[in-house]
Short mmCIF file of C-alpha atoms in Angstrom, two decimals:
data_model
loop_
_atom_site.label_atom_id
_atom_site.label_comp_id
_atom_site.label_asym_id
_atom_site.label_seq_id
_atom_site.Cartn_x
_atom_site.Cartn_y
_atom_site.Cartn_z
CA MET A 1 -14.80 -42.51 0.10
CA GLN A 2 -12.54 -42.94 3.47
CA LYS A 3 -10.34 -45.65 2.07
CA PRO A 4 -8.46 -43.40 -0.79
CA VAL A 5 -8.31 -40.82 1.68
CA GLN A 6 -5.89 -42.70 4.40
CA SER A 7 -4.14 -44.41 1.51
CA ALA A 8 -3.20 -40.73 -0.28
CA VAL A 9 -2.34 -39.54 3.56
CA ASP A 10 0.17 -42.55 4.42
CA TRP A 11 1.66 -41.41 1.06
CA LEU A 12 1.91 -37.95 1.66
CA GLN A 13 3.04 -38.27 5.02
CA ARG A 14 5.91 -40.93 3.48
CA GLN A 15 6.48 -38.41 1.19
CA ILE A 16 7.67 -35.40 3.61
CA ASP A 17 8.92 -37.23 6.68
CA ASP A 18 11.14 -39.38 4.62
CA ARG A 19 11.85 -36.54 2.04
CA LEU A 20 11.14 -38.29 -0.39
CA PRO A 21 11.97 -36.83 -4.28
CA PHE A 22 8.95 -34.97 -5.04
CA ARG A 23 5.75 -36.44 -6.81
CA ASP A 24 2.41 -35.05 -7.47
CA ILE A 25 -0.07 -36.25 -5.51
CA LEU A 26 -2.18 -36.35 -8.95
CA GLU A 27 0.60 -38.94 -9.57
CA ILE A 28 -1.06 -41.51 -7.27
CA GLU A 29 -4.87 -40.46 -7.35
CA PRO A 30 -5.11 -39.11 -10.88
CA SER A 31 -8.91 -38.59 -10.17
CA MET A 32 -8.53 -36.74 -6.60
CA ASP A 33 -10.26 -33.31 -7.02
CA ILE A 34 -10.07 -30.11 -4.54
CA ASP A 35 -12.52 -31.37 -1.74
CA GLY A 36 -10.27 -34.77 -1.74
CA ALA A 37 -7.31 -32.35 -1.95
CA TYR A 38 -9.04 -30.81 1.61
CA ARG A 39 -10.00 -34.30 2.82
CA VAL A 40 -6.61 -35.07 2.52
CA GLN A 41 -5.00 -32.01 4.08
CA PHE A 42 -7.17 -32.36 6.99
CA ALA A 43 -6.97 -36.13 7.67
CA LEU A 44 -2.80 -35.43 7.59
CA MET A 45 -2.69 -32.81 9.86
CA LYS A 46 -5.30 -34.51 12.47
CA ARG A 47 -2.51 -37.31 12.50
CA ARG A 48 0.14 -34.84 13.02
CA HIS A 49 -2.20 -32.78 15.89
CA GLU A 50 -2.51 -36.47 17.64
CA ALA A 51 1.17 -37.37 17.10
CA GLY A 52 2.24 -34.13 19.10
CA ASP A 53 2.27 -31.17 16.76
CA ALA A 54 -1.04 -29.34 17.55
CA THR A 55 -2.75 -27.62 15.24
CA ILE A 56 -2.79 -23.64 16.48
CA GLY A 57 -4.80 -22.57 14.02
CA TYR A 58 -5.32 -21.87 10.47
CA LYS A 59 -4.73 -19.44 7.47
CA ALA A 60 -5.82 -17.94 4.03
CA ALA A 61 -3.93 -18.08 1.45
CA TYR A 62 -4.21 -16.27 -1.86
CA THR A 63 -6.47 -13.71 -1.08
CA SER A 64 -5.49 -10.88 -3.11
CA ALA A 65 -6.50 -10.60 -6.55
CA VAL A 66 -3.43 -9.99 -8.12
CA MET A 67 -1.18 -13.31 -6.24
CA ARG A 68 -4.84 -15.28 -7.66
CA ALA A 69 -3.82 -13.83 -10.65
CA SER A 70 -0.27 -14.51 -10.74
CA PHE A 71 -0.76 -18.14 -9.89
CA GLY A 72 -3.84 -19.05 -11.61
CA ILE A 73 -5.70 -20.03 -8.56
CA PRO A 74 -9.03 -19.76 -8.50
CA GLU A 75 -9.77 -19.10 -5.28
CA PRO A 76 -7.86 -18.80 -1.84
CA VAL A 77 -6.73 -21.38 0.17
CA VAL A 78 -7.49 -22.61 3.48
CA GLY A 79 -4.48 -24.45 5.47
CA HIS A 80 -3.65 -24.95 8.77
CA LEU A 81 -1.10 -24.08 11.24
CA SER A 82 1.20 -25.89 13.58
CA ARG A 83 2.83 -25.64 17.10
CA SER A 84 6.54 -26.44 15.00
CA GLY A 85 5.50 -23.36 12.72
CA TYR A 86 5.69 -21.16 15.94
CA PHE A 87 8.32 -18.36 15.96
CA GLU A 88 9.07 -15.86 18.72
CA ASP A 89 8.87 -12.38 17.47
CA GLY A 90 12.52 -11.38 16.82
CA GLU A 91 13.57 -15.09 16.66
CA VAL A 92 15.88 -16.69 14.53
CA VAL A 93 14.23 -18.75 11.97
CA ALA A 94 16.11 -21.30 9.77
CA THR A 95 15.50 -20.47 6.01
CA GLU A 96 16.16 -21.69 2.66
CA PRO A 97 18.34 -19.25 0.37
CA SER A 98 16.11 -18.51 -2.73
CA ARG A 99 13.16 -20.08 -1.42
CA THR A 100 11.90 -18.58 1.40
CA ILE A 101 9.38 -15.72 0.93
CA VAL A 102 7.59 -13.17 3.43
CA GLU A 103 4.39 -12.26 4.15
CA ALA A 104 2.21 -9.21 6.03
CA GLU A 105 -0.77 -10.30 7.75
CA VAL A 106 -3.23 -9.57 10.02
CA ALA A 107 -3.55 -12.48 12.55
CA VAL A 108 -6.89 -13.07 14.50
CA VAL A 109 -7.01 -14.31 17.92
CA LEU A 110 -10.12 -16.10 19.39
CA LYS A 111 -11.92 -15.46 22.87
CA GLU A 112 -14.32 -17.88 22.03
CA ASP A 113 -15.17 -20.83 20.00
CA LEU A 114 -16.48 -20.10 16.20
CA PRO A 115 -18.02 -22.96 14.90
CA GLY A 116 -19.44 -22.71 11.21
CA PRO A 117 -21.43 -23.12 8.72
CA ASN A 118 -22.33 -19.17 7.97
CA VAL A 119 -20.08 -17.87 9.67
CA THR A 120 -20.00 -13.84 8.54
CA ARG A 121 -17.35 -11.49 9.65
CA LEU A 122 -19.58 -10.11 12.56
CA ASP A 123 -19.38 -13.73 14.14
CA VAL A 124 -15.63 -13.09 13.70
CA ILE A 125 -16.01 -9.66 15.84
CA ARG A 126 -17.83 -11.39 18.11
CA ALA A 127 -15.29 -14.60 18.69
CA ALA A 128 -12.54 -12.47 18.76
CA ALA A 129 -10.27 -11.09 21.65
CA GLY A 130 -8.69 -8.93 18.85
CA TYR A 131 -5.84 -8.37 16.07
CA ILE A 132 -1.89 -9.15 16.25
CA ALA A 133 0.67 -7.73 13.85
CA GLY A 134 2.18 -11.22 11.94
CA ILE A 135 4.28 -12.30 9.30
CA GLU A 136 3.96 -15.47 7.52
CA ILE A 137 7.12 -17.67 6.04
CA ALA A 138 6.84 -19.64 3.49
CA LEU A 139 8.54 -21.78 1.00
CA MET A 140 8.21 -21.44 -2.50
CA PRO A 141 7.73 -25.03 -4.49
CA GLU A 142 10.64 -26.23 -6.01
CA GLN A 143 8.67 -27.61 -8.55
CA LYS A 144 5.12 -26.86 -10.32
CA ARG A 145 2.94 -28.84 -8.55
CA SER A 146 -0.78 -29.25 -9.15
CA ARG A 147 -3.63 -27.06 -7.15
CA GLN A 148 -4.61 -30.75 -5.23
CA MET A 149 -0.77 -30.78 -4.18
CA GLY A 150 -0.78 -27.51 -2.97
CA ILE A 151 -3.67 -27.73 -1.10
CA ALA A 152 -2.63 -31.22 0.60
CA MET A 153 0.57 -30.12 2.06
CA HIS A 154 -0.91 -26.25 3.23
CA LYS A 155 1.26 -26.00 5.75
CA THR A 156 3.68 -28.12 6.16
CA GLY A 157 6.44 -26.40 5.93
CA GLY A 158 7.19 -22.57 6.70
CA GLY A 159 5.84 -21.07 9.93
CA ILE A 160 4.80 -17.84 11.71
CA VAL A 161 5.61 -14.86 13.57
CA LEU A 162 3.38 -12.70 15.99
CA GLY A 163 4.20 -9.15 17.69
CA GLY A 164 3.34 -8.46 20.71
CA LYS A 165 0.08 -6.52 20.71
CA ILE A 166 -3.32 -7.34 20.60
CA VAL A 167 -6.06 -4.63 19.45
CA GLY A 168 -9.51 -4.90 20.24
CA PRO A 169 -11.93 -5.73 17.49
CA ALA A 170 -13.63 -2.16 18.42
CA GLU A 171 -10.54 -0.66 17.92
CA ALA A 172 -9.74 -1.22 14.58
CA ASP A 173 -10.64 -1.11 10.88
CA LEU A 174 -8.84 -3.82 9.44
CA ARG A 175 -10.07 -2.60 6.07
CA LEU A 176 -7.82 0.43 6.11
CA GLU A 177 -5.09 -0.50 8.72
CA GLY A 178 -1.60 -0.10 6.75
CA ALA A 179 1.22 -2.40 6.25
CA VAL A 180 4.92 -2.06 5.63
CA ILE A 181 7.01 -4.85 5.13
CA SER A 182 10.90 -3.43 5.09
CA VAL A 183 14.19 -6.10 4.73
CA ASN A 184 17.18 -5.11 6.34
CA GLY A 185 15.78 -1.56 6.76
CA LYS A 186 14.20 -1.39 3.55
CA PRO A 187 10.65 -1.12 2.36
CA GLN A 188 10.05 -3.67 0.13
CA GLY A 189 6.00 -3.06 -0.10
CA SER A 190 3.03 -1.49 1.79
CA GLY A 191 -0.60 -1.33 1.26
CA THR A 192 -4.14 -1.85 3.87
CA GLY A 193 -6.24 -4.46 4.87
CA VAL A 194 -8.25 -3.92 1.85
CA GLU A 195 -6.06 -6.08 -0.33
CA VAL A 196 -7.59 -8.80 1.77
CA LEU A 197 -10.79 -9.90 -0.17
CA GLY A 198 -11.60 -6.44 0.60
CA ASP A 199 -11.46 -6.98 4.72
CA PRO A 200 -9.22 -9.38 6.58
CA LEU A 201 -12.39 -9.89 8.66
CA ASN A 202 -13.77 -11.71 5.16
CA ALA A 203 -11.05 -13.94 5.00
CA ALA A 204 -11.36 -15.05 8.66
CA ALA A 205 -14.98 -16.09 7.91
CA LEU A 206 -13.77 -17.96 4.60
CA ILE A 207 -11.48 -19.85 6.79
CA ALA A 208 -13.97 -20.55 9.43
CA ASN A 209 -16.38 -21.92 7.19
CA LYS A 210 -14.00 -23.93 5.62
CA VAL A 211 -12.49 -25.59 8.72
CA ALA A 212 -16.53 -26.43 9.75
CA GLN A 213 -16.67 -28.01 6.01
CA TYR A 214 -14.08 -30.23 6.47
CA GLY A 215 -14.97 -31.30 10.53
CA GLY A 216 -11.71 -29.01 11.87
CA GLN A 217 -12.40 -27.10 15.03
CA LEU A 218 -11.83 -23.14 15.71
CA LYS A 219 -11.44 -23.07 19.09
CA ARG A 220 -10.37 -19.99 22.25
CA GLY A 221 -6.94 -19.12 21.51
CA MET A 222 -6.50 -20.78 18.33
CA ILE A 223 -5.26 -17.46 15.44
CA LEU A 224 -6.35 -16.94 12.14
CA LEU A 225 -3.90 -15.39 9.60
CA THR A 226 -6.04 -14.17 7.17
CA GLY A 227 -3.60 -13.09 4.34
CA SER A 228 -0.92 -10.95 2.53
CA ILE A 229 -1.59 -7.65 2.43
CA MET A 230 1.54 -7.27 -0.22
CA GLU A 231 3.43 -8.93 -2.34
CA SER A 232 5.30 -11.43 -0.92
CA VAL A 233 9.12 -10.70 -0.21
CA ARG A 234 11.86 -13.34 -1.15
CA VAL A 235 14.30 -13.22 1.68
CA SER A 236 18.04 -14.86 2.26
CA PRO A 237 19.59 -16.68 5.00
CA GLY A 238 21.20 -13.28 7.62
CA ASP A 239 18.23 -11.15 6.50
CA ASP A 240 16.50 -9.18 8.80
CA VAL A 241 12.49 -9.19 8.43
CA LEU A 242 9.82 -6.51 10.07
CA ALA A 243 6.48 -5.74 9.10
CA GLU A 244 4.63 -2.94 11.13
CA PHE A 245 0.70 -1.68 10.80
CA THR A 246 -0.83 1.29 11.60
CA THR A 247 -2.26 0.25 14.70
CA LEU A 248 -1.21 -3.08 15.69
CA GLY A 249 2.54 -2.38 16.70
CA LYS A 250 5.42 -4.11 14.42
CA VAL A 251 6.98 -7.78 14.94
CA GLY A 252 10.16 -9.14 13.13
CA PHE A 253 12.53 -11.82 13.07
CA ARG A 254 16.06 -12.64 11.46
CA CYS A 255 16.45 -15.28 8.76
CA GLY A 256 18.54 -17.89 9.65
CA MET B 1 18.62 38.91 -20.19
CA ARG B 2 17.61 36.08 -17.23
CA PRO B 3 14.30 34.12 -18.58
CA GLU B 4 12.74 35.09 -14.95
CA ASN B 5 13.45 38.79 -16.02
CA ASP B 6 11.42 38.14 -19.63
CA GLU B 7 7.93 39.51 -19.64
CA ALA B 8 7.29 37.89 -23.12
CA PHE B 9 7.95 34.54 -21.99
CA ILE B 10 6.39 34.73 -18.74
CA ALA B 11 3.22 36.04 -20.20
CA TRP B 12 3.51 33.15 -22.86
CA LEU B 13 3.73 30.70 -20.12
CA ASP B 14 0.79 32.53 -18.33
CA ALA B 15 -1.30 32.56 -21.71
CA GLN B 16 -0.72 28.03 -22.03
CA LEU B 17 -2.04 27.70 -18.24
CA HIS B 18 -5.14 30.23 -19.05
CA GLY B 19 -6.14 28.37 -22.55
CA LYS B 20 -5.10 31.50 -24.74
CA VAL B 21 -1.91 29.68 -26.46
CA PRO B 22 -1.30 26.25 -27.52
CA GLY B 23 0.90 23.93 -24.84
CA ALA B 24 4.32 23.76 -25.47
CA ASP B 25 7.53 22.97 -23.38
CA PRO B 26 9.26 25.83 -21.93
CA LEU B 27 12.35 24.91 -23.83
CA GLU B 28 10.96 25.48 -27.23
CA LYS B 29 12.08 29.40 -26.51
CA TYR B 30 14.77 28.43 -23.84
CA PRO B 31 16.71 25.48 -25.06
CA GLY B 32 18.98 25.42 -22.16
CA LEU B 33 16.92 26.56 -19.47
CA THR B 34 18.14 24.77 -16.32
CA VAL B 35 16.56 23.74 -13.36
CA ASP B 36 17.75 26.59 -11.47
CA ASP B 37 16.70 28.93 -13.64
CA ALA B 38 12.97 27.00 -14.54
CA TYR B 39 12.26 27.61 -10.29
CA ARG B 40 12.94 31.42 -10.60
CA VAL B 41 10.56 31.45 -14.05
CA ARG B 42 7.97 29.72 -11.96
CA GLY B 43 8.37 32.16 -8.73
CA ALA B 44 7.92 35.26 -11.81
CA LEU B 45 4.95 33.23 -12.86
CA VAL B 46 3.23 32.67 -9.27
CA ARG B 47 4.43 36.94 -8.76
CA ARG B 48 2.47 37.87 -11.91
CA ARG B 49 -0.82 35.43 -10.86
CA VAL B 50 -0.94 37.07 -7.52
CA GLN B 51 -0.48 40.71 -8.88
CA GLU B 52 -3.80 39.46 -11.03
CA GLY B 53 -5.31 38.73 -7.83
CA ASP B 54 -4.93 35.52 -6.90
CA GLY B 55 -2.43 33.99 -3.73
CA LEU B 56 -0.08 31.97 -3.39
CA LEU B 57 -1.40 29.01 -1.17
CA GLY B 58 1.53 26.66 -0.70
CA TYR B 59 3.76 24.35 -2.49
CA LYS B 60 3.88 20.48 -2.97
CA VAL B 61 6.12 17.79 -4.04
CA ALA B 62 5.95 15.63 -7.21
CA GLY B 63 8.06 12.52 -7.90
CA SER B 64 8.44 11.53 -4.75
CA ASN B 65 6.69 8.47 -4.70
CA ARG B 66 8.28 5.27 -4.87
CA VAL B 67 6.93 2.73 -7.07
CA VAL B 68 6.18 5.58 -9.38
CA ARG B 69 9.21 7.11 -9.52
CA ALA B 70 10.67 3.93 -10.96
CA ASP B 71 8.27 3.53 -13.53
CA GLU B 72 7.98 7.36 -14.80
CA HIS B 73 12.11 8.16 -14.93
CA VAL B 74 11.14 11.19 -13.10
CA GLU B 75 14.30 13.06 -12.31
CA GLY B 76 13.83 13.16 -8.57
CA PRO B 77 11.32 14.58 -6.73
CA MET B 78 10.45 18.38 -7.82
CA VAL B 79 8.71 20.96 -5.86
CA GLY B 80 5.76 22.93 -7.67
CA ALA B 81 4.04 25.58 -6.53
CA MET B 82 0.04 25.93 -5.29
CA LEU B 83 -2.32 29.06 -5.90
CA LYS B 84 -5.08 29.87 -4.23
CA SER B 85 -7.78 29.04 -6.84
CA GLY B 86 -6.33 25.44 -6.67
CA LEU B 87 -7.94 25.27 -3.69
CA LEU B 88 -11.13 22.88 -4.78
CA PRO B 89 -14.37 21.71 -2.79
CA GLN B 90 -15.45 18.52 -2.09
CA GLU B 91 -19.30 18.94 -2.54
CA ASN B 92 -19.39 20.71 -5.56
CA ALA B 93 -18.18 19.26 -9.25
CA ILE B 94 -14.50 20.02 -10.30
CA PRO B 95 -14.08 20.97 -14.17
CA ILE B 96 -11.40 18.71 -15.98
CA GLY B 97 -13.15 18.96 -19.39
CA ARG B 98 -10.28 21.55 -21.11
CA TYR B 99 -7.39 18.92 -20.01
CA PRO B 100 -6.55 16.39 -21.95
CA LYS B 101 -5.53 14.73 -19.31
CA ALA B 102 -6.53 14.95 -15.20
CA PHE B 103 -5.50 12.69 -12.41
CA ALA B 104 -6.18 12.23 -8.72
CA GLU B 105 -3.53 11.62 -6.41
CA ALA B 106 -4.11 10.63 -2.48
CA GLU B 107 -1.97 12.64 -0.15
CA VAL B 108 -1.39 14.14 3.07
CA ALA B 109 -1.31 17.89 3.43
CA VAL B 110 0.19 19.80 6.27
CA LEU B 111 -0.89 22.93 7.69
CA LEU B 112 1.69 25.45 9.03
CA LYS B 113 1.90 27.53 12.28
CA ARG B 114 4.92 28.77 11.67
CA ASP B 115 7.28 30.29 8.95
CA LEU B 116 10.17 27.16 7.72
CA ALA B 117 13.14 29.04 6.24
CA GLY B 118 16.08 27.19 4.76
CA PRO B 119 18.64 26.26 4.56
CA GLY B 120 19.30 23.37 7.13
CA VAL B 121 15.34 23.54 7.73
CA THR B 122 15.77 19.67 9.72
CA LEU B 123 12.67 16.72 10.66
CA ALA B 124 12.45 18.40 14.22
CA ASP B 125 11.68 21.99 12.77
CA ALA B 126 9.01 20.36 10.30
CA PHE B 127 7.08 18.94 13.46
CA ALA B 128 7.64 21.99 15.50
CA ALA B 129 5.91 23.99 12.51
CA VAL B 130 2.51 22.01 11.84
CA GLU B 131 -0.63 23.22 12.52
CA CYS B 132 -2.69 20.30 11.56
CA VAL B 133 -2.64 17.60 8.51
CA PHE B 134 -5.22 16.63 6.24
CA PRO B 135 -6.43 13.72 4.35
CA ALA B 136 -5.58 14.88 0.82
CA ILE B 137 -7.01 14.85 -2.74
CA GLU B 138 -4.36 16.54 -5.62
CA VAL B 139 -5.90 17.33 -8.96
CA GLY B 140 -3.44 17.29 -11.08
CA ALA B 141 -4.25 18.38 -15.33
CA SER B 142 -1.49 18.42 -18.28
CA HIS B 143 -2.71 21.65 -20.27
CA SER B 144 -0.87 20.15 -23.46
CA LYS B 145 -0.89 16.64 -24.77
CA THR B 146 3.06 16.32 -24.88
CA ARG B 147 5.07 14.78 -21.91
CA PRO B 148 6.62 17.73 -20.39
CA SER B 149 10.50 18.48 -19.05
CA HIS B 150 11.24 18.57 -16.47
CA GLN B 151 11.92 21.82 -16.06
CA GLY B 152 8.56 22.31 -17.78
CA ARG B 153 7.17 20.22 -15.36
CA ILE B 154 8.79 22.63 -12.62
CA ILE B 155 7.31 25.96 -14.21
CA PHE B 156 4.08 24.46 -14.76
CA SER B 157 4.19 23.10 -11.65
CA LYS B 158 0.93 21.18 -11.88
CA PHE B 159 -1.02 23.84 -10.56
CA THR B 160 -3.55 23.67 -12.74
CA ALA B 161 -6.79 21.81 -11.32
CA GLY B 162 -5.70 22.01 -7.73
CA ILE B 163 -6.37 20.26 -4.01
CA VAL B 164 -9.13 18.99 -1.73
CA LEU B 165 -8.55 18.59 1.70
CA GLY B 166 -10.74 16.39 3.86
CA ARG B 167 -10.91 17.50 7.93
CA PRO B 168 -8.52 18.78 9.99
CA MET B 169 -6.81 16.24 12.45
CA SER B 170 -3.81 16.93 14.47
CA LEU B 171 -0.23 15.00 13.86
CA ASN B 172 0.40 14.19 17.67
CA GLY B 173 0.95 10.94 17.80
CA LEU B 174 0.58 9.63 14.40
CA ASP B 175 3.37 8.16 12.40
CA LEU B 176 2.23 9.25 9.07
CA ARG B 177 4.99 6.59 7.71
CA LEU B 178 2.63 4.00 8.60
CA GLU B 179 -0.35 5.76 8.00
CA GLY B 180 -2.72 3.54 5.47
CA VAL B 181 -4.98 4.87 2.18
CA VAL B 182 -7.41 2.86 0.33
CA ALA B 183 -8.37 5.09 -3.09
CA THR B 184 -11.26 4.34 -4.93
CA HIS B 185 -12.39 5.14 -8.09
CA ASN B 186 -16.05 4.81 -9.50
CA ASN B 187 -16.40 2.35 -6.59
CA VAL B 188 -14.07 0.36 -7.76
CA VAL B 189 -10.45 -0.16 -5.33
CA LYS B 190 -7.67 1.16 -7.38
CA GLY B 191 -5.23 0.48 -4.55
CA SER B 192 -3.53 0.87 -0.84
CA ALA B 193 -0.58 1.80 0.68
CA THR B 194 1.03 3.77 3.34
CA GLY B 195 2.87 6.95 3.87
CA VAL B 196 6.47 5.44 3.75
CA GLU B 197 6.06 5.39 -0.25
CA VAL B 198 6.36 8.92 0.00
CA LEU B 199 10.27 9.42 0.79
CA GLY B 200 9.90 7.41 3.22
CA HIS B 201 8.03 9.40 5.27
CA PRO B 202 5.59 12.59 4.48
CA MET B 203 7.33 15.08 6.56
CA ASN B 204 10.65 14.06 4.91
CA ALA B 205 8.72 15.96 1.76
CA VAL B 206 7.96 19.33 3.80
CA VAL B 207 11.88 19.81 4.88
CA LEU B 208 12.27 18.77 1.25
CA MET B 209 9.92 21.68 -0.47
CA ALA B 210 11.53 23.92 2.70
CA ASN B 211 15.20 23.53 1.58
CA THR B 212 14.88 23.68 -1.87
CA MET B 213 12.75 27.00 -1.97
CA ALA B 214 14.96 28.40 0.08
CA GLN B 215 17.59 28.61 -2.61
CA TYR B 216 15.19 30.60 -4.92
CA GLU B 217 14.21 33.29 -1.22
CA GLU B 218 10.72 32.00 -0.90
CA PRO B 219 10.66 30.35 2.26
CA LEU B 220 7.77 28.54 3.49
CA ARG B 221 5.25 30.60 5.35
CA ALA B 222 2.84 29.85 8.09
CA GLY B 223 -0.50 29.60 6.91
CA MET B 224 0.96 28.03 4.04
CA VAL B 225 -0.51 24.51 2.82
CA LEU B 226 1.37 21.85 1.36
CA MET B 227 1.59 18.63 -0.41
CA THR B 228 3.58 15.95 0.33
CA GLY B 229 2.99 13.62 -2.24
CA SER B 230 1.44 10.75 -3.68
CA PHE B 231 0.66 7.79 -2.08
CA LEU B 232 -0.15 5.59 -5.11
CA ALA B 233 -0.36 5.76 -8.36
CA ASN B 234 -2.00 8.20 -9.89
CA ILE B 235 -5.88 7.83 -11.21
CA ALA B 236 -6.82 8.93 -14.27
CA LEU B 237 -9.93 10.95 -14.56
CA ALA B 238 -12.72 11.74 -16.86
CA PRO B 239 -15.49 13.81 -16.76
CA GLY B 240 -18.23 11.77 -14.44
CA ASP B 241 -15.99 9.99 -12.52
CA ARG B 242 -15.67 10.43 -8.98
CA VAL B 243 -12.87 9.16 -6.20
CA LEU B 244 -12.72 8.95 -2.87
CA MET B 245 -9.30 8.64 -0.43
CA GLU B 246 -10.00 6.45 2.80
CA PHE B 247 -6.70 6.91 5.50
CA THR B 248 -6.44 4.50 8.49
CA ARG B 249 -6.76 7.42 10.87
CA LEU B 250 -6.94 10.70 9.01
CA GLY B 251 -10.58 10.36 7.66
CA THR B 252 -11.64 10.25 4.46
CA VAL B 253 -11.82 12.66 1.73
CA SER B 254 -13.97 12.98 -2.05
CA ALA B 255 -14.33 14.62 -5.27
CA PHE B 256 -16.26 14.30 -7.95
CA PHE B 257 -15.90 15.81 -11.80
CA GLU B 258 -17.60 17.30 -14.60
CA ALA B 259 -16.86 18.41 -18.03
#
């Protein structure tokens, strides 16, 4: 099945790089399934990595039951994190009016490689250097798109911001770790890690297994962004975003 | 005659709480009762209970949750009173069968080591008066099927049922605004939140209680327990249920219920 994947990747790369009018991947490959969509994602990101935009980690989306129900997604989606989408705490990050959303998430940083398959939360604890406060910046799609398209493109836009403090795996119970997200000083929502598949470590294990399944590698120093703790919040240029955690400290950025 | 001096009125309200007469809103007897009047009437009701041998345990805030307030149109936070008979155990079943509706809320409780007498109590005063805090469950109950007026809520304070306290913990180094809680009901997670949902910070509830009750000559006293308000939407209870509240650093507290 190599040829169909590469031609789909070529097509998708042109769509993105040349900013062509939106078309769903199912229009050119109507028989593409979820497995095919992941193969496209991993192939696309491998090309980007080799072209200089390194893969710095992976992320999970739709880890909360409420989000899955809202969007009709039956299971979490795993995506890539790229160097081009990494922003510093407190930076100004370009955003798109009425499309940009933010989410408070726990980031797991690896001190060892974490190869799959059959990764459990215990393996994550052993391989983790620790946990860092995170914000994911994402773009809501302009058009309705298929699950396959969503997966194939995850993440070609948006980014992440990490806080300045790391807390070791034996120092925190992420299930009970609280988080508050505020925009311009006003709290927009709060919750704990229980909202992330019962424990962000479960999401980290899920990511590791999906990465192993598609030939990716979780290496020391990579970031696993485990999924949103509360409902995503829409932001506009000029907004200040702040995520605060019970023991992980805080992280923020300004929307440019 | 002032409503708080109307002995028959106070006796009627007390009889409702004892389940001796059907529940009815205080506005039925005093349609013009103001919020101020309601606090004074509640004070008289508490004094009556104290005379009968119960004690004033402390105060609580209701209607303080950012999300719940939006849902229920409660007219801002209000201060309720708690009796010593309302201090309930974790290890014995709590009877709720006599109430048409009962519910549980996850809160932080504060034990005072100093009086806090308003007006003008500040957050700094409140911090200085804290002995320790507890993870807590408020067990609320309506004794009447109909939705009470704001004045009715103040008078009955929801001081039916009571509170369950977990282990004490020093407040030193803890920012309650960022303290998380996971609420579980019969082994199902019902929700999670942090203290930011309680008036921005649970200690703001202590300030509110001190300054509100000062208006009614009821200062907060050393030794009182203060319930600061719900982190989450309340959990409806039935006999046989169990609830568990797990906080990030305050530990856990649980309760179970029977008819």
